[in-house]
Amino acid sequence: MNEQGIRIIEVMMLLILSVWSDTKDFKVRNSITFSAAFVGIITCFIVEGPNGLFQSIQGMMIPLALLFTLYLLRMLGAGDIKLFGAIGAIMGTGFVLNAITCSFLFGGTLSIAIIAMRKNGKQRFIHLYCYLKACFLSMKLLEYQDFQKERDGVFRFSYAIAGGTLLAFGFAAYKIELLPFL
């Protein structure tokens, strides 16, 4: 088995464990993401040396930097961001950026399906309107949602991350670049 096959297996195991954890406990456990990131860093270092180590750490840090604002706004959980970081540690920067893009597209599609099933589209749009209005009037970025109290608008984003990452693998297999400027 080649190095790419090993990395794909590492990511698949990470996704399975993360979705299982999120389904069971409504959170992606640190023990899963940190272990996967550590294994990814070691794998990259063994296979590619110091350059692989740099690429792995960069792949881990970029999602944390890009998505931290969404965490502060309570639009994305910390475990989801760490999951992206672990994927980046295993696969590198280019792949994780494509996985993030695919995950948000997949998550948007999943959100529309959930809203249609729950038949609460009007309620969700009113919530969004009130949030934007409160931000505008207070001239501050406020928390969008309290995950501990309000579950009506919440879905497990690890599902979107898993689906988006699988899409990113598919695009990579056909050499389709979602972000060609990278």
Coordinates of C-alpha atoms in Angstrom, one line a residue:
M1 CA 0.0 0.0 0.0
N2 CA 1.3 3.4 -0.9
E3 CA 1.5 6.5 1.4
Q4 CA -1.7 8.0 -0.1
G5 CA -3.6 4.8 0.7
I6 CA -2.4 5.0 4.3
R7 CA -3.5 8.6 4.6
I8 CA -6.9 7.8 3.1
I9 CA -7.4 5.0 5.6
E10 CA -6.4 7.3 8.5
V11 CA -9.0 9.9 7.3
M12 CA -11.7 7.3 6.9
M13 CA -11.1 5.9 10.4
L14 CA -11.1 9.5 11.7
L15 CA -14.4 10.2 10.0
I16 CA -16.1 7.0 11.2
L17 CA -15.0 7.6 14.8
S18 CA -15.9 11.3 14.7
V19 CA -19.4 10.7 13.3
W20 CA -20.0 7.9 15.9
S21 CA -18.9 10.2 18.7
D22 CA -21.0 13.1 17.5
T23 CA -24.0 10.9 17.0
K24 CA -23.6 9.4 20.5
D25 CA -22.6 12.5 22.5
F26 CA -23.3 15.5 20.3
K27 CA -19.6 16.3 20.3
V28 CA -16.5 15.2 18.5
R29 CA -14.1 14.0 21.2
N30 CA -10.6 15.5 21.6
S31 CA -9.2 12.1 22.0
I32 CA -10.2 11.2 18.5
T33 CA -9.1 14.4 16.8
F34 CA -5.8 14.8 18.7
S35 CA -4.9 11.2 18.2
A36 CA -5.6 11.4 14.4
A37 CA -3.7 14.7 14.1
F38 CA -0.7 13.1 15.9
V39 CA -0.7 10.0 13.7
G40 CA -1.1 12.3 10.6
I41 CA 1.9 14.4 11.6
I42 CA 4.0 11.3 12.3
T43 CA 3.0 9.7 9.0
C44 CA 3.8 12.8 7.0
F45 CA 7.2 13.1 8.7
I46 CA 8.1 9.5 8.1
V47 CA 7.0 9.6 4.5
E48 CA 8.2 13.1 3.5
G49 CA 10.7 14.2 6.1
P50 CA 10.9 17.8 7.5
N51 CA 8.8 19.1 4.5
G52 CA 6.1 16.6 5.3
L53 CA 6.1 17.7 8.9
F54 CA 5.8 21.4 7.8
Q55 CA 2.9 20.5 5.4
S56 CA 1.1 18.5 8.1
I57 CA 1.3 21.2 10.7
Q58 CA 0.3 23.9 8.2
G59 CA -2.6 21.7 7.1
M60 CA -3.7 21.4 10.8
M61 CA -3.4 25.1 11.6
I62 CA -5.1 26.7 8.6
P63 CA -8.6 25.3 9.4
L64 CA -8.2 26.5 13.0
A65 CA -7.3 30.0 11.8
L66 CA -10.0 30.2 9.0
L67 CA -12.9 28.8 11.1
F68 CA -12.2 30.3 14.5
T69 CA -14.6 33.2 13.9
L70 CA -17.4 30.7 13.2
Y71 CA -16.7 29.1 16.6
L72 CA -16.8 32.5 18.3
L73 CA -20.2 33.2 16.7
R74 CA -21.4 29.8 17.9
M75 CA -22.1 28.8 14.3
L76 CA -19.6 25.9 14.4
G77 CA -18.5 23.7 17.3
A78 CA -14.9 23.4 18.5
G79 CA -14.8 19.7 17.8
D80 CA -15.8 20.3 14.1
I81 CA -12.9 22.7 13.7
K82 CA -10.5 20.3 15.4
L83 CA -11.8 17.6 13.0
F84 CA -10.9 19.7 10.1
G85 CA -7.5 20.3 11.7
A86 CA -6.9 16.6 12.0
I87 CA -7.9 16.1 8.4
G88 CA -5.4 18.8 7.5
A89 CA -2.7 17.2 9.6
I90 CA -3.2 13.9 7.7
M91 CA -3.8 15.2 4.1
G92 CA -2.2 18.6 4.0
T93 CA -3.3 22.2 3.2
G94 CA -4.7 21.8 -0.3
F95 CA -6.9 18.9 0.5
V96 CA -8.3 20.3 3.7
L97 CA -9.3 23.5 2.0
N98 CA -11.1 21.5 -0.6
A99 CA -12.7 19.4 2.1
I100 CA -13.8 22.5 4.0
T101 CA -15.4 23.9 0.8
C102 CA -17.1 20.6 0.0
S103 CA -18.3 20.2 3.6
F104 CA -20.0 23.6 3.7
L105 CA -21.7 22.9 0.4
F106 CA -22.7 19.5 1.6
G107 CA -23.8 21.0 4.9
G108 CA -25.9 23.6 3.1
T109 CA -27.7 20.9 1.2
L110 CA -28.2 18.9 4.3
S111 CA -29.6 22.0 6.1
I112 CA -32.1 22.6 3.4
A113 CA -33.2 18.9 3.6
I114 CA -33.5 19.1 7.4
I115 CA -35.5 22.4 7.3
A116 CA -37.8 20.7 4.7
M117 CA -38.3 17.7 6.9
R118 CA -38.8 19.7 10.1
K119 CA -41.0 22.2 8.3
N120 CA -39.5 25.0 10.2
G121 CA -38.1 27.2 7.5
K122 CA -40.0 30.3 8.5
Q123 CA -38.9 29.9 12.1
R124 CA -35.2 29.5 11.0
F125 CA -35.4 32.6 8.8
I126 CA -37.0 34.6 11.6
H127 CA -34.2 33.5 13.9
L128 CA -31.6 34.6 11.3
Y129 CA -33.3 37.9 10.7
C130 CA -33.5 38.6 14.5
Y131 CA -29.8 37.7 14.8
L132 CA -28.7 40.0 12.0
K133 CA -30.9 42.8 13.3
A134 CA -29.5 42.4 16.8
C135 CA -25.9 42.5 15.4
F136 CA -26.7 45.6 13.4
L137 CA -28.4 47.5 16.2
S138 CA -25.7 46.6 18.8
M139 CA -22.9 47.0 16.3
K140 CA -21.4 43.8 17.6
L141 CA -21.0 40.3 16.4
L142 CA -23.2 38.3 18.8
E143 CA -23.5 34.5 19.3
Y144 CA -25.8 33.0 16.7
Q145 CA -26.9 30.1 18.8
D146 CA -26.5 28.6 22.2
F147 CA -25.8 24.9 21.5
Q148 CA -26.6 23.9 25.0
K149 CA -30.1 25.4 25.1
E150 CA -31.4 25.4 21.6
R151 CA -31.3 22.3 19.5
D152 CA -34.0 23.2 16.9
G153 CA -31.6 24.7 14.4
V154 CA -28.7 22.4 15.2
F155 CA -27.5 19.4 13.2
R156 CA -24.3 17.3 13.6
F157 CA -21.8 19.1 11.3
S158 CA -19.6 16.0 11.5
Y159 CA -22.0 14.5 9.0
A160 CA -21.4 17.4 6.6
I161 CA -17.6 17.1 7.2
A162 CA -17.7 13.4 6.4
G163 CA -19.8 13.9 3.3
G164 CA -17.7 16.8 2.2
T165 CA -14.4 15.0 2.8
L166 CA -15.7 12.1 0.7
L167 CA -16.6 14.5 -2.1
A168 CA -13.1 16.0 -1.8
F169 CA -11.6 12.5 -2.2
G170 CA -13.7 12.1 -5.3
F171 CA -12.7 15.4 -6.8
A172 CA -9.0 14.6 -6.0
A173 CA -9.3 11.2 -7.7
Y174 CA -10.5 12.9 -10.9
K175 CA -8.0 15.7 -10.5
I176 CA -10.7 18.3 -10.2
E177 CA -9.5 21.4 -8.3
L178 CA -12.2 23.3 -6.4
L179 CA -9.8 26.0 -5.4
P180 CA -7.4 26.3 -8.4
F181 CA -5.7 29.4 -7.1
L182 CA -4.0 27.3 -4.4

